[in-house]
Amino acid sequence: MARRSSQFICQSCGAVSSKWTGRCEPCGEWNSIIEEQTGAGIGGGPGKPPRSKGRVVELVGLQGDAKEAPRIQAKVAELDRVTGGGFVKGSALLVGGDPGIGKSTLLIQAAAALANLGHRTVYISGEEAIGQVRLRAERLGLAQAPVALAAETSVEDILATLEASPPPALLILDSIQTLWTDQVDSTPGTVTQVRASAQAMVRYAKRTGTTLVLVGHVTKDGQIAGPRVVEHMVDAVLYFEGDGAHQYRILRSVKNRFGATDEIGVFEMTGKGLVEVANPSALFLGDRSTTAPGAAVFAGLEGSRPLLIEVQALVAQSSLGTPRRAVIGWDSARLSMILAVLEARCGVRFSQHDVYLNVAGGLKINEPGADLAVAAALISSLSGLALPANCVYFGEISLSGAIRPVAQAPARLKEAQKLGFEQAYCPEGNLKDKMANGFSATGLPELGDFVAKLAVRSGASPQD
Ligand code: TYD
Ligand code: MG
């Protein structure tokens, strides 16, 4: 008799082991391992009998007919930008984000926009009842949009429903964690179920040319819950981020087989749903104090879009043996590095001071190009002198104290000028292009030069 086999699968990282343990070895998560039955069927693995003979497929060369992937645009500029110019037909997207961030709102708005443009759109909610979705649509003023709606969680029922009519242009499944298929023997939300359901739906999308959008929840450590495996199955992964204290939301592409990654779209959550923000720099710099020491404006880059962000530092005398270093919105290891370089190469000492660093507006910066702005904010706070209000900073600092060039300097400078800034401190290597009139950019080879320039301006020597 065939033995019923089971596996132990980590619900956090998807690692499979043959026995239960309290802690998952590969990802270090506690209590995340669950026993799941492995049977035949979709994604079930070795349950199927092996096929006796394979089919011969034709091998072709790289050259030949290749058309640009056909796209459907929602005509929502911020959304179309992130998807790389519109949803690609027959592709699958995963939209991840914290609960309550606005994923359902974003997608019902996108669904309505596409439906109003004449594309057949199906929205299947596994989390909310039809009444709830309708209520939201009504509140958003979208009740008239010809979106086909259902509340369903069974993959077989969803597929049967879809097969009964011509395939839609856009299919939204909210969320992947609620779907289940009776082909596998696990509870909904487990890795095996999510993987099998996603696989079945992606297969439908590829076969019919429907664009599939899957909604996925994010765990507390910021990964799409359960399976990273779903991220490999889909063509694009978008994260919807933001924090509770702020109204704006950022849609970021972290993987895109049909476009650039790291592209962002900025929205604002209002009483009437999500509204596009065409000029995010103005939003993030909106309520900045120009006279307080410790604030520097970083001319950053998100995907292909320049973005001005305020970096705030507070350097205060410490009463602790080991001074505190606290960072919000930036890498704390990177802050330690900048502090060490300032100390070792420029003689600016922070060893008796607590250092707090914050990126305004709750944004997160990943770019090393922010180094120079961080250094400027730190020095400004330490010396108690505000930096000029009309100046932006960017540049990567190396361990030797050299300031390295960053990508797309002209775009950054142009954005700064557009927003009324008049000067910039940037890497010397970035100063190849001619500056526009009325804007002065100072190229810096070394961090030491920068510290000396700030010291001259304040009429003092670097603090010790
Ligand atoms: P929702 O789309 O349900 O989030 P998710 O699907 O990611 O869990 O968004 C819910 C939040 O958005 C809720 O806290 C209320 C807020 N919201 C508004 O502020 N304005 C609106 O018009 C809507 C529809 C929601
Ligand atoms: Mg939702």
PDB file of C-alpha atoms in Angstrom, residues 107-228:
ATOM      1  CA  LEU A 107      -6.573  47.470  -7.272  1.00  0.00           C
ATOM      2  CA  ILE A 108     -10.269  48.294  -7.283  1.00  0.00           C
ATOM      3  CA  GLN A 109      -9.309  51.727  -8.638  1.00  0.00           C
ATOM      4  CA  ALA A 110      -7.097  50.138 -11.301  1.00  0.00           C
ATOM      5  CA  ALA A 111      -9.853  47.643 -12.148  1.00  0.00           C
ATOM      6  CA  ALA A 112     -12.395  50.425 -12.528  1.00  0.00           C
ATOM      7  CA  ALA A 113     -10.009  52.502 -14.647  1.00  0.00           C
ATOM      8  CA  LEU A 114      -9.398  49.601 -17.035  1.00  0.00           C
ATOM      9  CA  ALA A 115     -13.049  48.596 -17.133  1.00  0.00           C
ATOM     10  CA  ASN A 116     -14.024  52.176 -17.987  1.00  0.00           C
ATOM     11  CA  LEU A 117     -11.569  52.019 -20.881  1.00  0.00           C
ATOM     12  CA  GLY A 118     -13.455  49.029 -22.261  1.00  0.00           C
ATOM     13  CA  HIS A 119     -11.235  46.174 -21.030  1.00  0.00           C
ATOM     14  CA  ARG A 120     -13.057  43.256 -19.462  1.00  0.00           C
ATOM     15  CA  THR A 121     -12.025  43.175 -15.816  1.00  0.00           C
ATOM     16  CA  VAL A 122     -12.753  40.566 -13.165  1.00  0.00           C
ATOM     17  CA  TYR A 123     -12.151  41.224  -9.471  1.00  0.00           C
ATOM     18  CA  ILE A 124     -12.295  38.231  -7.164  1.00  0.00           C
ATOM     19  CA  SER A 125     -12.215  38.933  -3.476  1.00  0.00           C
ATOM     20  CA  GLY A 126     -11.340  36.162  -1.083  1.00  0.00           C
ATOM     21  CA  GLU A 127     -11.176  38.396   1.967  1.00  0.00           C
ATOM     22  CA  GLU A 128     -14.148  40.666   1.749  1.00  0.00           C
ATOM     23  CA  ALA A 129     -17.796  39.958   1.061  1.00  0.00           C
ATOM     24  CA  ILE A 130     -19.378  41.400  -2.080  1.00  0.00           C
ATOM     25  CA  GLY A 131     -21.190  43.976   0.048  1.00  0.00           C
ATOM     26  CA  GLN A 132     -17.915  45.301   1.468  1.00  0.00           C
ATOM     27  CA  VAL A 133     -16.294  45.628  -1.948  1.00  0.00           C
ATOM     28  CA  ARG A 134     -19.385  47.373  -3.281  1.00  0.00           C
ATOM     29  CA  LEU A 135     -19.417  49.742  -0.337  1.00  0.00           C
ATOM     30  CA  ARG A 136     -15.812  50.705  -0.985  1.00  0.00           C
ATOM     31  CA  ALA A 137     -16.468  51.158  -4.711  1.00  0.00           C
ATOM     32  CA  GLU A 138     -19.411  53.378  -3.869  1.00  0.00           C
ATOM     33  CA  ARG A 139     -17.305  55.482  -1.501  1.00  0.00           C
ATOM     34  CA  LEU A 140     -14.672  55.863  -4.215  1.00  0.00           C
ATOM     35  CA  GLY A 141     -17.295  56.863  -6.758  1.00  0.00           C
ATOM     36  CA  LEU A 142     -16.561  53.808  -8.889  1.00  0.00           C
ATOM     37  CA  ALA A 143     -19.835  51.916  -8.530  1.00  0.00           C
ATOM     38  CA  GLN A 144     -20.737  52.585 -12.172  1.00  0.00           C
ATOM     39  CA  ALA A 145     -17.566  50.984 -13.578  1.00  0.00           C
ATOM     40  CA  PRO A 146     -18.346  47.705 -15.404  1.00  0.00           C
ATOM     41  CA  VAL A 147     -16.143  45.489 -13.213  1.00  0.00           C
ATOM     42  CA  ALA A 148     -17.237  41.846 -12.845  1.00  0.00           C
ATOM     43  CA  LEU A 149     -17.095  40.979  -9.147  1.00  0.00           C
ATOM     44  CA  ALA A 150     -17.169  37.749  -7.160  1.00  0.00           C
ATOM     45  CA  ALA A 151     -16.301  36.660  -3.631  1.00  0.00           C
ATOM     46  CA  GLU A 152     -14.725  33.232  -3.936  1.00  0.00           C
ATOM     47  CA  THR A 153     -11.728  31.307  -2.645  1.00  0.00           C
ATOM     48  CA  SER A 154     -11.825  27.955  -4.431  1.00  0.00           C
ATOM     49  CA  VAL A 155      -9.412  27.824  -7.353  1.00  0.00           C
ATOM     50  CA  GLU A 156     -11.516  25.194  -9.124  1.00  0.00           C
ATOM     51  CA  ASP A 157     -14.662  27.328  -8.860  1.00  0.00           C
ATOM     52  CA  ILE A 158     -12.808  30.432 -10.012  1.00  0.00           C
ATOM     53  CA  LEU A 159     -11.351  28.618 -13.018  1.00  0.00           C
ATOM     54  CA  ALA A 160     -14.746  27.119 -13.930  1.00  0.00           C
ATOM     55  CA  THR A 161     -16.311  30.590 -13.723  1.00  0.00           C
ATOM     56  CA  LEU A 162     -13.604  32.085 -15.920  1.00  0.00           C
ATOM     57  CA  GLU A 163     -13.857  29.292 -18.483  1.00  0.00           C
ATOM     58  CA  ALA A 164     -17.591  29.920 -18.851  1.00  0.00           C
ATOM     59  CA  SER A 165     -17.004  33.253 -20.600  1.00  0.00           C
ATOM     60  CA  PRO A 166     -14.299  34.803 -22.797  1.00  0.00           C
ATOM     61  CA  PRO A 167     -11.087  35.422 -20.823  1.00  0.00           C
ATOM     62  CA  PRO A 168     -10.903  38.873 -19.196  1.00  0.00           C
ATOM     63  CA  ALA A 169      -8.143  41.365 -19.945  1.00  0.00           C
ATOM     64  CA  LEU A 170      -7.423  41.788 -16.238  1.00  0.00           C
ATOM     65  CA  LEU A 171      -8.032  39.363 -13.402  1.00  0.00           C
ATOM     66  CA  ILE A 172      -7.441  40.476  -9.820  1.00  0.00           C
ATOM     67  CA  LEU A 173      -7.273  37.933  -6.992  1.00  0.00           C
ATOM     68  CA  ASP A 174      -7.355  39.482  -3.533  1.00  0.00           C
ATOM     69  CA  SER A 175      -5.552  37.729  -1.888  1.00  0.00           C
ATOM     70  CA  ILE A 176      -3.410  34.722  -2.782  1.00  0.00           C
ATOM     71  CA  GLN A 177      -3.336  33.629   0.880  1.00  0.00           C
ATOM     72  CA  THR A 178      -7.086  32.994   0.891  1.00  0.00           C
ATOM     73  CA  LEU A 179      -7.133  30.790  -2.209  1.00  0.00           C
ATOM     74  CA  TRP A 180      -7.232  27.031  -1.903  1.00  0.00           C
ATOM     75  CA  THR A 181      -7.355  24.138  -4.299  1.00  0.00           C
ATOM     76  CA  ASP A 182      -8.651  20.678  -3.482  1.00  0.00           C
ATOM     77  CA  GLN A 183      -5.773  19.214  -5.484  1.00  0.00           C
ATOM     78  CA  VAL A 184      -3.533  19.444  -2.452  1.00  0.00           C
ATOM     79  CA  ASP A 185      -4.248  18.436   1.078  1.00  0.00           C
ATOM     80  CA  SER A 186      -3.224  21.417   3.196  1.00  0.00           C
ATOM     81  CA  THR A 187      -5.051  24.238   4.900  1.00  0.00           C
ATOM     82  CA  PRO A 188      -5.484  27.536   2.994  1.00  0.00           C
ATOM     83  CA  GLY A 189      -2.640  29.980   3.525  1.00  0.00           C
ATOM     84  CA  THR A 190       0.034  27.288   3.871  1.00  0.00           C
ATOM     85  CA  VAL A 191       2.975  27.274   1.503  1.00  0.00           C
ATOM     86  CA  THR A 192       1.741  24.231  -0.405  1.00  0.00           C
ATOM     87  CA  GLN A 193      -1.736  25.699  -0.937  1.00  0.00           C
ATOM     88  CA  VAL A 194      -0.487  29.133  -1.935  1.00  0.00           C
ATOM     89  CA  ARG A 195       2.032  27.653  -4.336  1.00  0.00           C
ATOM     90  CA  ALA A 196      -0.451  25.265  -5.942  1.00  0.00           C
ATOM     91  CA  SER A 197      -3.171  27.924  -6.256  1.00  0.00           C
ATOM     92  CA  ALA A 198      -0.785  30.498  -7.694  1.00  0.00           C
ATOM     93  CA  GLN A 199       0.558  27.966 -10.156  1.00  0.00           C
ATOM     94  CA  ALA A 200      -2.922  27.066 -11.399  1.00  0.00           C
ATOM     95  CA  MET A 201      -3.889  30.719 -11.820  1.00  0.00           C
ATOM     96  CA  VAL A 202      -0.616  31.690 -13.518  1.00  0.00           C
ATOM     97  CA  ARG A 203      -1.099  28.804 -15.942  1.00  0.00           C
ATOM     98  CA  TYR A 204      -4.581  30.121 -16.777  1.00  0.00           C
ATOM     99  CA  ALA A 205      -3.187  33.626 -17.367  1.00  0.00           C
ATOM    100  CA  LYS A 206      -0.429  32.396 -19.696  1.00  0.00           C
ATOM    101  CA  ARG A 207      -2.833  30.232 -21.643  1.00  0.00           C
ATOM    102  CA  THR A 208      -5.499  32.874 -22.198  1.00  0.00           C
ATOM    103  CA  GLY A 209      -3.465  36.097 -22.360  1.00  0.00           C
ATOM    104  CA  THR A 210      -5.186  37.492 -19.275  1.00  0.00           C
ATOM    105  CA  THR A 211      -3.164  39.792 -17.031  1.00  0.00           C
ATOM    106  CA  LEU A 212      -3.237  38.308 -13.560  1.00  0.00           C
ATOM    107  CA  VAL A 213      -2.750  40.424 -10.460  1.00  0.00           C
ATOM    108  CA  LEU A 214      -2.275  38.552  -7.196  1.00  0.00           C
ATOM    109  CA  VAL A 215      -2.414  40.339  -3.873  1.00  0.00           C
ATOM    110  CA  GLY A 216      -0.056  39.016  -1.207  1.00  0.00           C
ATOM    111  CA  HIS A 217       0.293  39.921   2.446  1.00  0.00           C
ATOM    112  CA  VAL A 218       3.591  40.817   3.948  1.00  0.00           C
ATOM    113  CA  THR A 219       4.907  39.300   7.163  1.00  0.00           C
ATOM    114  CA  LYS A 220       6.303  41.363   9.996  1.00  0.00           C
ATOM    115  CA  ASP A 221       9.797  41.170   8.583  1.00  0.00           C
ATOM    116  CA  GLY A 222       8.656  42.568   5.249  1.00  0.00           C
ATOM    117  CA  GLN A 223       8.517  39.488   3.054  1.00  0.00           C
ATOM    118  CA  ILE A 224       5.501  38.358   1.124  1.00  0.00           C
ATOM    119  CA  ALA A 225       3.947  35.930   3.581  1.00  0.00           C
ATOM    120  CA  GLY A 226       4.476  32.251   3.159  1.00  0.00           C
ATOM    121  CA  PRO A 227       6.118  31.668  -0.073  1.00  0.00           C
ATOM    122  CA  ARG A 228       8.936  33.474  -1.652  1.00  0.00           C
TER     123      ARG A 228
END
